[in-house]
Structure formats: C-alpha cells, structure tokens
Coordinates of C-alpha atoms in Angstrom, one line a residue:
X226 CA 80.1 90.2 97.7
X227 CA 79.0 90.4 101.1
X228 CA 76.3 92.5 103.0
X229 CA 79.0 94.9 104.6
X230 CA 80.6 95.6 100.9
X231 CA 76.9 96.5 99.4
X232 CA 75.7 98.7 102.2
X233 CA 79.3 100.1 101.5
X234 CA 78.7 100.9 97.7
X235 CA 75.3 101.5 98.6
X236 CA 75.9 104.8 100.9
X237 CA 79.2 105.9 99.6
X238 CA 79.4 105.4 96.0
X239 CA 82.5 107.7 95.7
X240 CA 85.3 106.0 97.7
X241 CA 88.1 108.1 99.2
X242 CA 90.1 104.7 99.9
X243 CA 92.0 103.2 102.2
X244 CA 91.5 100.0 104.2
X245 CA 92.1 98.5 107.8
X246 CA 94.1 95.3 108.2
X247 CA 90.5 93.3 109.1
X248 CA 88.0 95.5 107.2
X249 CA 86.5 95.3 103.6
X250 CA 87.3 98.6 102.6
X251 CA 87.3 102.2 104.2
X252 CA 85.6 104.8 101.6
X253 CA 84.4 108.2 101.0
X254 CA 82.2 109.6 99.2
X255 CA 81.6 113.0 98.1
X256 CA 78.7 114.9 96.8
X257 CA 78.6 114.7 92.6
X258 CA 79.0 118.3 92.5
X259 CA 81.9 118.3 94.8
X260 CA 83.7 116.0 92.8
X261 CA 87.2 117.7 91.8
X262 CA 88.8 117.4 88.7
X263 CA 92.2 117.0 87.7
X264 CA 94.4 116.5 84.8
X265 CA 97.9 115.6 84.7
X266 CA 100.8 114.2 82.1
X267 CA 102.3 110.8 81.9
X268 CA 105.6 110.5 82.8
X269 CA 108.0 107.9 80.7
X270 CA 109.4 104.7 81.8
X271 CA 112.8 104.0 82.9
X272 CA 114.5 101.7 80.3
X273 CA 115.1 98.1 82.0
X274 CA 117.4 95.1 81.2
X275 CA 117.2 91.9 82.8
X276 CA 120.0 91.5 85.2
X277 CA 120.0 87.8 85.7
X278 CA 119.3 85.3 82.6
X279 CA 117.4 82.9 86.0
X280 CA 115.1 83.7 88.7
X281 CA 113.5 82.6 91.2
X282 CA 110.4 84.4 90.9
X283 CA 108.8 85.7 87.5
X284 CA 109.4 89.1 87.1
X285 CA 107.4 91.3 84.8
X286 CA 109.7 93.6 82.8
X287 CA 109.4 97.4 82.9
X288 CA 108.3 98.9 80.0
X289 CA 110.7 100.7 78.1
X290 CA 111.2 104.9 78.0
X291 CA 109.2 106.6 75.0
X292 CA 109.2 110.1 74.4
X293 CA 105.6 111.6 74.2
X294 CA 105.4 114.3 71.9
X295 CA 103.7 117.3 71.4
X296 CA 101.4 118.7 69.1
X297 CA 102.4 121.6 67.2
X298 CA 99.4 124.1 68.0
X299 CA 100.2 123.5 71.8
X300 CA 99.6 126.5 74.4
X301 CA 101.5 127.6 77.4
X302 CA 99.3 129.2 80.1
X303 CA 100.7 131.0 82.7
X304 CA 99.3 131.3 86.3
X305 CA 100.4 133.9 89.1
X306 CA 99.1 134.7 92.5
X307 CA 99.2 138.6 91.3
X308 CA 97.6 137.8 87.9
X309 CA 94.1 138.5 86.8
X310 CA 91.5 136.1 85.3
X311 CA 90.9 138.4 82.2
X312 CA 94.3 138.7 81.1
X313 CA 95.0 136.5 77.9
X314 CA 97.2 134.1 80.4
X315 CA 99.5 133.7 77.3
X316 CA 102.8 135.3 78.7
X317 CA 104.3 135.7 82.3
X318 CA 103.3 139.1 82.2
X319 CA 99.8 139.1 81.4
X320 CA 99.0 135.9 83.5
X321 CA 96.1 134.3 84.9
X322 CA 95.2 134.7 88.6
X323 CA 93.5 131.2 89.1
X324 CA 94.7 127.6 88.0
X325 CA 91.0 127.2 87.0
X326 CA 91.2 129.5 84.7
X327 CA 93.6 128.4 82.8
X328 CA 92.7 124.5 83.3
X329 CA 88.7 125.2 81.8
X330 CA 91.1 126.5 78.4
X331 CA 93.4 123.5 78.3
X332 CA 93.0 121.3 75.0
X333 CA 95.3 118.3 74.2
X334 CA 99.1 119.0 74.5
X335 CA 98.8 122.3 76.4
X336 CA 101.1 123.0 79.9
X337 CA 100.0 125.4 82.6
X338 CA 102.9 126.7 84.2
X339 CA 102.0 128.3 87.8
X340 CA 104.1 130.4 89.2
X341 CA 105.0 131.4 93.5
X342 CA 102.0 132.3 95.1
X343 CA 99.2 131.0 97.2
X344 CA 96.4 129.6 95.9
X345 CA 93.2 128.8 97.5
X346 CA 89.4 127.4 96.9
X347 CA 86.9 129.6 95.7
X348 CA 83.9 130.1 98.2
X349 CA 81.3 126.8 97.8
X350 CA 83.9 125.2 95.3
X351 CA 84.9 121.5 95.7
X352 CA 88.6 122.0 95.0
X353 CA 91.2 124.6 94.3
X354 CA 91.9 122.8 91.0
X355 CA 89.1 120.4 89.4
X356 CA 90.4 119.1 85.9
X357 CA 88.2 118.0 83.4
X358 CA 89.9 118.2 80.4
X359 CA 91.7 115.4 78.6
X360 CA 95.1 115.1 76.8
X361 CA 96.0 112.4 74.6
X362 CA 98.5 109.9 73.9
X363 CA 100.5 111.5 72.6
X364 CA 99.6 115.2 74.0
X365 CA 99.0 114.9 77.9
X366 CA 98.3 117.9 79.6
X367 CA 100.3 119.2 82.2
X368 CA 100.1 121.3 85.0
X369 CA 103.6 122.4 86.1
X370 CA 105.2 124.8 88.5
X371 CA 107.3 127.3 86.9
X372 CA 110.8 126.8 86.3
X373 CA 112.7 127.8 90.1
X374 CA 109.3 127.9 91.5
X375 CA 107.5 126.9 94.5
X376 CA 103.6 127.7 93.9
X377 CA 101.2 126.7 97.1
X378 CA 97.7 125.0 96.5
X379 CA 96.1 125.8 99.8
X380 CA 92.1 124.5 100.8
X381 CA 89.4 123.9 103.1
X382 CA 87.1 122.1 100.8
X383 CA 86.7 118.5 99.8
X384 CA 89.7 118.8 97.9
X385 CA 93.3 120.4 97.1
X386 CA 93.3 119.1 93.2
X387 CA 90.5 116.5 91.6
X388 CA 90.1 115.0 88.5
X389 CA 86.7 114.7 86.8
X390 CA 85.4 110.9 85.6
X391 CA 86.8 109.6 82.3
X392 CA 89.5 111.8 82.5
X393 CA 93.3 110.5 80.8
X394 CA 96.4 111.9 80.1
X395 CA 97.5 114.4 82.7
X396 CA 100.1 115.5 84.9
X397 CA 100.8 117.2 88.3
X398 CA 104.3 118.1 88.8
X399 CA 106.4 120.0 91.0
X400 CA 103.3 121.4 93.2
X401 CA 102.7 121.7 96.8
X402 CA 99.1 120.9 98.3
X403 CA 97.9 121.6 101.7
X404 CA 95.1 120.7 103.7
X405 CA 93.4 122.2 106.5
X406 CA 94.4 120.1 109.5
X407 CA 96.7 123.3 110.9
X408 CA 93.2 124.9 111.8
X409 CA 91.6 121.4 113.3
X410 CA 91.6 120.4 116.6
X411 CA 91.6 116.8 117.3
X412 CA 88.6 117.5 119.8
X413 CA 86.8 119.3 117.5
X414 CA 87.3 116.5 115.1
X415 CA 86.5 113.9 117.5
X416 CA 83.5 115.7 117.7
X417 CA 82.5 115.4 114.6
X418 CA 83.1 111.7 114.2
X419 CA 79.6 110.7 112.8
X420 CA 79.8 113.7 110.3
X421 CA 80.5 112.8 106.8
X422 CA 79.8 116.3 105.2
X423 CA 82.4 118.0 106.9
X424 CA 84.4 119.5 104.2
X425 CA 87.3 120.8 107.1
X426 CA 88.0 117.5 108.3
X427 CA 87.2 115.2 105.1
X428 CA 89.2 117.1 102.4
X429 CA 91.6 115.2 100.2
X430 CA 94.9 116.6 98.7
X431 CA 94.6 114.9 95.4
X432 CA 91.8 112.5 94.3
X433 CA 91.4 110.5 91.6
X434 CA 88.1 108.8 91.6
X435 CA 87.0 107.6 88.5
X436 CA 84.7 104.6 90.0
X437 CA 80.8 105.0 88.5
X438 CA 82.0 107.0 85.6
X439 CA 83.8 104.7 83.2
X440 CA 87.2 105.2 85.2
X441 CA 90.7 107.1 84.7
X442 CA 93.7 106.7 83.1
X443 CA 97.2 107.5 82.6
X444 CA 97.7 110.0 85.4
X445 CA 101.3 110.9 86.5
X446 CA 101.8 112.9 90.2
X447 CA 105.3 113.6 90.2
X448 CA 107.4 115.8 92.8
X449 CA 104.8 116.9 94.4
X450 CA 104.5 117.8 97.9
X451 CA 101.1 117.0 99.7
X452 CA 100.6 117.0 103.8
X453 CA 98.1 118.3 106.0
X454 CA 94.9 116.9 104.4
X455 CA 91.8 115.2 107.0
X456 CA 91.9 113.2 104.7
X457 CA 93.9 111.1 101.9
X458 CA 97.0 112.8 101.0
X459 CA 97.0 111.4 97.1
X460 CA 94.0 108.9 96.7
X461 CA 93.3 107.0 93.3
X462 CA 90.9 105.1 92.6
X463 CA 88.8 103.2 89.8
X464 CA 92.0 104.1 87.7
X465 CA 94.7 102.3 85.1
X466 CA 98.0 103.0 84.3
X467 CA 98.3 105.7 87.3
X468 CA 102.0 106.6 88.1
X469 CA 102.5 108.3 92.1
X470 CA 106.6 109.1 91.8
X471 CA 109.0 111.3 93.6
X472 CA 106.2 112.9 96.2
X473 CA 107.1 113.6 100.0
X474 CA 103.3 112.8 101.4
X475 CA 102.8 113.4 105.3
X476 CA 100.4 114.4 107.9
X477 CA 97.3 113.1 106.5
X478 CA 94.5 111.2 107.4
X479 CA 94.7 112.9 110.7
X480 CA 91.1 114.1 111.0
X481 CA 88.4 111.7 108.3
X482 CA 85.8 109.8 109.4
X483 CA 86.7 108.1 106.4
X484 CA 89.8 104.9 106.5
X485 CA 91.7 107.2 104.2
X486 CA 95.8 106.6 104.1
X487 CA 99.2 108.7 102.9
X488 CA 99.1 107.2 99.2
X489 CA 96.3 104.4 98.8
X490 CA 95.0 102.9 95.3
X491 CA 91.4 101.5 95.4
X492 CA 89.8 99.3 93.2
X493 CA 92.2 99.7 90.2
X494 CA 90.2 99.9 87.2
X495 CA 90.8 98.3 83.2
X496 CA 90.9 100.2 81.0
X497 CA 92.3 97.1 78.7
X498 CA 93.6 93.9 79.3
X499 CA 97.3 94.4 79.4
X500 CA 98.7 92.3 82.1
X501 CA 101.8 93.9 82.6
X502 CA 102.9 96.6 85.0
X503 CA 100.4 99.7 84.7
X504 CA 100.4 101.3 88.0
X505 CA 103.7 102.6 90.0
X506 CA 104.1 103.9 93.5
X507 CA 108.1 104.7 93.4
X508 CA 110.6 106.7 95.0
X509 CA 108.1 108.2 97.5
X510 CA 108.6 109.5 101.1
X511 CA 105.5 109.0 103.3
X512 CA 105.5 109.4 106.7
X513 CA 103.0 110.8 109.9
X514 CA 99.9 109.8 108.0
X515 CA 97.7 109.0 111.1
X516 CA 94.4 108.6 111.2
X517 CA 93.1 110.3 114.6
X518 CA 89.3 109.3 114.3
X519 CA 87.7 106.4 113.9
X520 CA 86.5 105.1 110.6
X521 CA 82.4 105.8 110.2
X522 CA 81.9 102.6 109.5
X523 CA 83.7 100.6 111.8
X524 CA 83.8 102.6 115.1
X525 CA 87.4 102.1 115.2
X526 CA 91.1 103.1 114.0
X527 CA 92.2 101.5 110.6
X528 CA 94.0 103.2 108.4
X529 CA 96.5 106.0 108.3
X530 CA 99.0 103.8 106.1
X531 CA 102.2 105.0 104.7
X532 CA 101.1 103.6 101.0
X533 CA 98.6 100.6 100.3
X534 CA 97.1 99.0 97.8
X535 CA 93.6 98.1 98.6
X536 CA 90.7 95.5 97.2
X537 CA 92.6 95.1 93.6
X538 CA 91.1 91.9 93.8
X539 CA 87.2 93.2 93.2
X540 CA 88.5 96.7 91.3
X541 CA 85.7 98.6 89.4
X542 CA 85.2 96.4 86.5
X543 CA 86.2 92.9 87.4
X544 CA 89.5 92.0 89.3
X545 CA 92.5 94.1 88.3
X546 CA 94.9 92.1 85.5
X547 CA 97.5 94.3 85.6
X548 CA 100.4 94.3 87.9
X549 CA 101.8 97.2 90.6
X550 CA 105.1 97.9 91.4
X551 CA 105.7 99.8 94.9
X552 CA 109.4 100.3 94.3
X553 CA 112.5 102.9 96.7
X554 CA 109.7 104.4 98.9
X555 CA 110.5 105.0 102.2
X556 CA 107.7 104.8 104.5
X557 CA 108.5 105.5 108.2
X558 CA 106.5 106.5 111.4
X559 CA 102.8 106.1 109.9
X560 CA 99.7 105.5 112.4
X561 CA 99.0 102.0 110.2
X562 CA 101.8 99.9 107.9
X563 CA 104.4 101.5 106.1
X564 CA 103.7 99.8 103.1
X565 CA 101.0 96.7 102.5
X566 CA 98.4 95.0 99.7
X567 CA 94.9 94.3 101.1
X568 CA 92.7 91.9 99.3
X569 CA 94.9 92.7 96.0
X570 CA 97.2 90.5 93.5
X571 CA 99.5 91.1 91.4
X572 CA 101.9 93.7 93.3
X573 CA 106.1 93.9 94.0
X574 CA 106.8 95.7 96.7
X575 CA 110.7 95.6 96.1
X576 CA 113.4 98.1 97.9
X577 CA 112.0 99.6 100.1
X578 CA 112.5 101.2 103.8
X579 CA 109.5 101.2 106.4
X580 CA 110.8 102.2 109.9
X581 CA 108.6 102.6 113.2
X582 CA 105.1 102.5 111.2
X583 CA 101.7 101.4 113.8
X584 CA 102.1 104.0 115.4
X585 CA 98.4 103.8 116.2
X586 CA 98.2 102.1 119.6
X587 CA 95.3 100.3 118.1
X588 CA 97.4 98.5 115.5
X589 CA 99.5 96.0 116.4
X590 CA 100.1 93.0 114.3
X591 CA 99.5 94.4 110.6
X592 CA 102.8 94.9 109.9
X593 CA 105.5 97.3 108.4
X594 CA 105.4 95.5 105.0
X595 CA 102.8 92.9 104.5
X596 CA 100.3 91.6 101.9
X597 CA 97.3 90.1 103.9
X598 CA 94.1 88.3 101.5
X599 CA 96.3 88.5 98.8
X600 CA 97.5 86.8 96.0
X601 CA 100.8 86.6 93.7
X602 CA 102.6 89.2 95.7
X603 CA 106.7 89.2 95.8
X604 CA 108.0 91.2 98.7
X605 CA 111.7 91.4 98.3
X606 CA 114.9 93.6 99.4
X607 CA 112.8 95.8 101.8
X608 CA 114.4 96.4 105.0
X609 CA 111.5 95.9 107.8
X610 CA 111.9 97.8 111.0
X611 CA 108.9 97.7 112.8
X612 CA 108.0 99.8 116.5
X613 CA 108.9 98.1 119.3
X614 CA 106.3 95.1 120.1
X615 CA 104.8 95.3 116.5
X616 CA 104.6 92.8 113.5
X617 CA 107.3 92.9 111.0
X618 CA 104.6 91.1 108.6
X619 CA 102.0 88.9 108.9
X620 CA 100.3 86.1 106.7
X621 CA 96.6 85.8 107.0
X622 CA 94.5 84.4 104.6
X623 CA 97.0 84.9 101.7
X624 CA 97.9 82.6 98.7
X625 CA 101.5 83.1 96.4
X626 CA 102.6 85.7 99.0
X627 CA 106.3 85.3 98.9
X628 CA 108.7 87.3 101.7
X629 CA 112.3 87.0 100.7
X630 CA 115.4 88.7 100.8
X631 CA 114.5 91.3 103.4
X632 CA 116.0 92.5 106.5
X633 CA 114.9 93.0 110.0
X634 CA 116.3 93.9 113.0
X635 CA 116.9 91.7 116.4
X636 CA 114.5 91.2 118.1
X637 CA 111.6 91.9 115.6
X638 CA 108.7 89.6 115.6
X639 CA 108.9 88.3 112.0
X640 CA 105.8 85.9 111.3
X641 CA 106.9 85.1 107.4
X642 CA 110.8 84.5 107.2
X643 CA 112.4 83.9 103.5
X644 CA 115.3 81.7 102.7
X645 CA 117.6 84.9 102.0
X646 CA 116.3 87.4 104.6
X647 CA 119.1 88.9 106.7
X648 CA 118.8 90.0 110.7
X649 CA 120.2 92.9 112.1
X650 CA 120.9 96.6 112.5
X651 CA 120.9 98.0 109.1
X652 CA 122.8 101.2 110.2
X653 CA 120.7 104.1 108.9
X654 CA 123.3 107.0 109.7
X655 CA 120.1 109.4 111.1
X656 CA 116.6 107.8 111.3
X657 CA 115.4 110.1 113.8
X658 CA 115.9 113.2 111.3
X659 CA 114.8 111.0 108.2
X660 CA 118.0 110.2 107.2
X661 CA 118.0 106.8 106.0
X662 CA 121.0 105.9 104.1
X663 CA 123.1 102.9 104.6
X664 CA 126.6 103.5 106.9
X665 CA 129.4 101.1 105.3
X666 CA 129.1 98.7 107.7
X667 CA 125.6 98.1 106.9
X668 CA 124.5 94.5 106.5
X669 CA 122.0 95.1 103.7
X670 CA 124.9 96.2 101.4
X671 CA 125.4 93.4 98.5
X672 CA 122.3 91.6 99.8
X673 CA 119.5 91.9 98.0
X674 CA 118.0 90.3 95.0
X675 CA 119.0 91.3 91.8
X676 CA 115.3 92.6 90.9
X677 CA 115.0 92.6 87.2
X678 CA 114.1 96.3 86.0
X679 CA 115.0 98.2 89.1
X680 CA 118.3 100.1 88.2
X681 CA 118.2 103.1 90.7
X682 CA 117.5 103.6 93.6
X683 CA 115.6 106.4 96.4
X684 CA 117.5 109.1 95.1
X685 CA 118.6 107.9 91.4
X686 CA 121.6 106.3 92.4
X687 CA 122.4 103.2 89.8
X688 CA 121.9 100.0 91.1
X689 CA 124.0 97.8 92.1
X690 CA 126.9 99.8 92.4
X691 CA 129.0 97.3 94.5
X692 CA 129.0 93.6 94.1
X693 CA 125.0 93.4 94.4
X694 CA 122.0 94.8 95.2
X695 CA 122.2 96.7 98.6
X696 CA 118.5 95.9 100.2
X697 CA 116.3 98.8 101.5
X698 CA 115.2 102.1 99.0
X699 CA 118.9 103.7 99.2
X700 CA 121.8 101.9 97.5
X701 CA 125.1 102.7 99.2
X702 CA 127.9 104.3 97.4

C-alpha cells in the first residue's frame, strides 16, 4: 500500500470513486451523517447458452434468469408530489408526499410506487432519498415509478438517492435524478476547488458506498435517468453483486473536487467467494460526463469517464474474486475514456460503442476502451472511435489484457492490435445526434466474436441475427 493510498483512506474514508489514468484512486468522502441511503431490487438474469462448443478465451457463463418472489404480507406505498406525509400512503388517493416517508415504512418485499411530481431534499438533509431498509432474497424492495409515469428526484445536497451501510436487496427503477450543476458556474466552482464541504458542487446522483461498514449487496439501478450531478452520476462502491442496466447517465462530474466519473465501481467488495460474474454495467448510455475541476488531490484533471471500473484489485476486503461484465453500453463524448478498468481484474468489456471520449484537453493517451494495471481482462467486439489525435487504447503496466476483435477507424492510433480487429468507418447512420446504429454497409456486421452469454444487444435486439456477431453495442437488422 503506498503512502499516497493511506493518506487517501486516511482523510477520505468515504470514497465517491473514480480514478485518473496515472493516479491511485480519486475519492470522496462525505460526512457520516450525510451519508444517503438507498434501497433497491435485484433484477434477474438473462438466460445464456454457450454459442460455440471452443474458444479462444475462457468465458464465464451468465447466470441463468430466476424469478424472485414475493412474500405474501407485502405492501404497496404510494408517493405523489400533491400527497401528504400523514395519509396512510396505502392507495393512490391517500398518498404520501415524500419518498422518505414511505422508504422509513418499507419491510422485506414491499414496492414504493411514486408517482409525477418533483421531489426535492429537505433543508440540512443529505439526500432526497436515504434507504436504510433491507429486502431479502427472496423479497427485495423496490422503489418504482408509477406505471406511465415520469417522477423527478431533484437536489442540492450531497446526494439525489443513497444507500445506508450493510444495506441488500433493493431496487431503483424507472426514476429520473438531477443534480444541481444548472445553478453552478464553472467560475464559481473553480473557485471552490480546495473545498470539499461544498454540498452544491460535490453532490452525487446515486451512491452506493458501503466501504467501513461491512459493505453492500445485490443492488439493481435500472432505467433510470441521472445527469447534472458535480459529482458521480451512479457511484458504487465497497459493494457485491451490484447490477447498473438500461440508465442514460450524462452531465456529471462537471463541478467535484473529487475524480468522480458517469458510472464508476470502486473497490468491489465480497460478500462470498463466488468467482463468477456478480457485478454488471449493461446496456447503458453515458455520455458529457466531464470533470471541469481538478481532482483535490492531484491538482489536476482525471476523471470524468463514461463508465470505469476502478482499484478491484485492492477492493474493501481483499482483492475482488468475482468477475464484471461491461456489456452494449455506449459511451461517447466523455471528458476521460469511454469505457476502461484501472488497477482491476477479472472484467469483459464486450460490445460496446465509445465514440469521441477525452474530451478533456488534458487527457490524451488513456484511451476510448482500455484496461491499464490490470489483470485477466478480455476486451472484445467493441468498436473504438477515439477524438482526433487521441489513444484508441493503451497497455501500461498490464498482465492477461487481451484486445481482440474490435474495430477502429483509419487513422486511429491503436497501441494494442488483436488478430481479428477490423479498420475502418463503421457507418453509424447519425453520431452527431446519438444515433449509433450500424448502416448495411457497415464493416462491423458479421464480425465480432461469438461472446458466449451475450444474446441481445443495446436495445434487446437478438444476437446474432445475420451470419455472426455484428461488433459494437447495436446488432444490425
């Protein structure tokens, strides 16, 4: 462990992460009794087959779809923005006013259903929404937006939704957070650049931070929208079996003094020694995550990635065993890397898109998609378009790190190249608006590995649906 890393743990013990290309690790840490809580519900895995009876790499299967039931004494509360805390939150009619009301209820198996409305922080509270209430295995909690609607957690504190230590079996889905960087000026957060107490440039959209407390697990944030936080958009960390899928995450990071990213796992935690795949980072969009201000700790720009994976390799209790899969996300115009594992092992980082990511002047040779001090890492059928003048990936310091079947563009300056990779325009029919699927003509179509597991794509499309895999997160049909 080195000096840097102690006086790290040693003066932020609760880590927003998040990491630059060359530093140890870029944290955060807020005050105990700002600590949000959150609970959310496990979503079920997608049932896999293996496509190919050989491979060239070992591929760890997916585990297969269960249904989680419910117990029968389950509640339903319901939250509106024209409720009122002392209504019996049982029916649509008589609903609560805040989600905290109904979340300090919840027991095992119970679903909050909120409704259209804004809601915002409470005066000297740490989050909108701070879940400390556990489900179980087989009775997650959920906290869901109302069937057809669109409910608004707004905030200018440390953070949109957070989840309490030791808390397991919960679920965020359907919910839109928003941070305060519309009423932030970059000069008035450059000004506060040294200040790590500012709750308006600091906040988080959704943190899970279970490090010091025994750690979280099974956690599912699914179609959730989250942009305009300081700082992370959706930060876990000292957590297992955590699954980020089906969230459009942009315009964070802008304002933090703290190396904070779009969607960024820290120091995965075990909760058991399954080596298999625990934590998933699919099917996301990411993009204008940008971090304006220099990390405290460094002095300079680090962070402001699309989606990383950071220090796995010293998580909370001992290195992480179990394996990540960043599968279909499409990462594009971020200030850092679109996608990348630092200092971590065990990750696929398979079909995706990164486009135009270091964006940050001050980032130049990270990479779009990269693994750098890293271990047993297979990065496969992404296509890899980097900005102008910028690393398509790099290889520093990295062992089992193996680039293959990916494709860049002319030009790019590709440092790793795999026996398979393909070069040249992949013929996205409208980049510029965010429109990434493949034209016909498209070279990545029928070129990718036949990944063993991965049977959809970005949008749910079967894969393959021609003669083989198409490379990138959207499978032309």
């Amino acid at each position: 462990m080195t000096i840097e890393f102690l006086q790290h743990t040693l003066f932020f013990p609760m880590m927003i992460h998040g990491l630059g290309f060359l530093s140890l690790s870029a944290s955060l840490v807020l005050p105990w009794a700002l600590t949000g809580l959150v609970q959310g519900q496990k979503i079920t895995e997608s049932l896999v087959k293996d496509i190919r009876q050989s491979s060239p790499v070992q591929q760890m299967p997916l585990p297969s779809r269960k249904l989680i039931s419910q117990v029968s004494t389950a509640t339903t509360y319901y939250v509106s923005a024209t409720g009122n805390d002392r209504n019996s939150g049982l029916t649509t009619s008589s609903a609560f006013k805040t989600i905290q009301r109904a979340a300090d209820l919840t027991r095992p198996g119970d679903t909050v259903l909120i409704m259209n409305g804004e809601y915002r922080n409470a005066p000297g509270r740490g989050s909108v929404l701070s879940i400390s209430r556990s489900g179980t295995a087989n009775a997650w909690i959920k906290f869901k937006a109302y069937p057809g609607h669109s409910p608004k957690i707004r905030h200018n504190t440390w953070n949109g939704i957070g989840f309490a230590k030791r808390v397991s079996y919960i679920e965020l889905n359907g919910l839109e957070v928003i941070g305060n960087n519309p009423n932030v000026t970059l000069g008035y957060a450059l000004s506060q650049k040294s200040n790590s107490s500012n709750v308006l440039t600091n906040g988080n959209c959704i943190n899970v931070d279970g490090r010091g407390g025994g750690g979280i697990h099974h956690v599912n944030i699914l179609n959730n929208k989250v942009h305009d936080c300081g700082g992370a958009g959706i930060s876990v960390a000292g957590a297992d079996y955590v699954r980020v899928d089906n969230n459009t995450v942009y315009n964070n990071s802008w304002y933090s003094v703290f190396g904070t990213s779009g969607i960024s796992f820290l120091q995965n935690w075990n909760s058991d020694g399954n080596q298999g795949y625990k934590m998933f980072i699919t099917n996301n969009r990411a993009y204008n995550n940008r971090m304006y201000v220099p990390w405290i700790q460094r002095g300079t720009i680090t962070d402001g990635n699309g989606i990383i994976v950071d220090i796995s390799k010293r998580g909370t209790n001992g290195p992480y065993r179990g394996r990540t899969l960043i599968a279909n996300n499409i990462s594009y115009r971020n200030g850092g890397s679109g996608i990348h594992a630092h200092e971590s092992e065990h990750v696929d980082i398979i079909n995706n898109t990164a486009y135009l990511n270091q964006q940050s002047p001050e980032l130049r040779r990270k990479g779009d998609i990269y693994g750098g001090y890293s271990s047993d890492i297979k990065i496969f059928n992404n296509i890899i378009y980097p900005s102008p003048g910028k690393n398509a990936n790099t290889n520093v310091m990295n062992s089992n790190v193996t680039y293959d079947y990916n494709l860049y563009p002319n030009g790019a300056v590709v440092v790793v190249r795999g026996t398979h990779d393909v070069v040249g325009d992949p013929q996205f029919v409208n980049p510029s608006n965010g429109d990434f699927h493949l034209r016909s003509s498209s070279p990545a179509i029928n070129r990718g590995y036949s990944w063993r597991g991965l049977t959809t794509d970005f949008e749910g499309t079967p894969r393959p649906s021609g003669s083989g895999y198409d490379i990138g997160a959207d499978e032309y049909r």
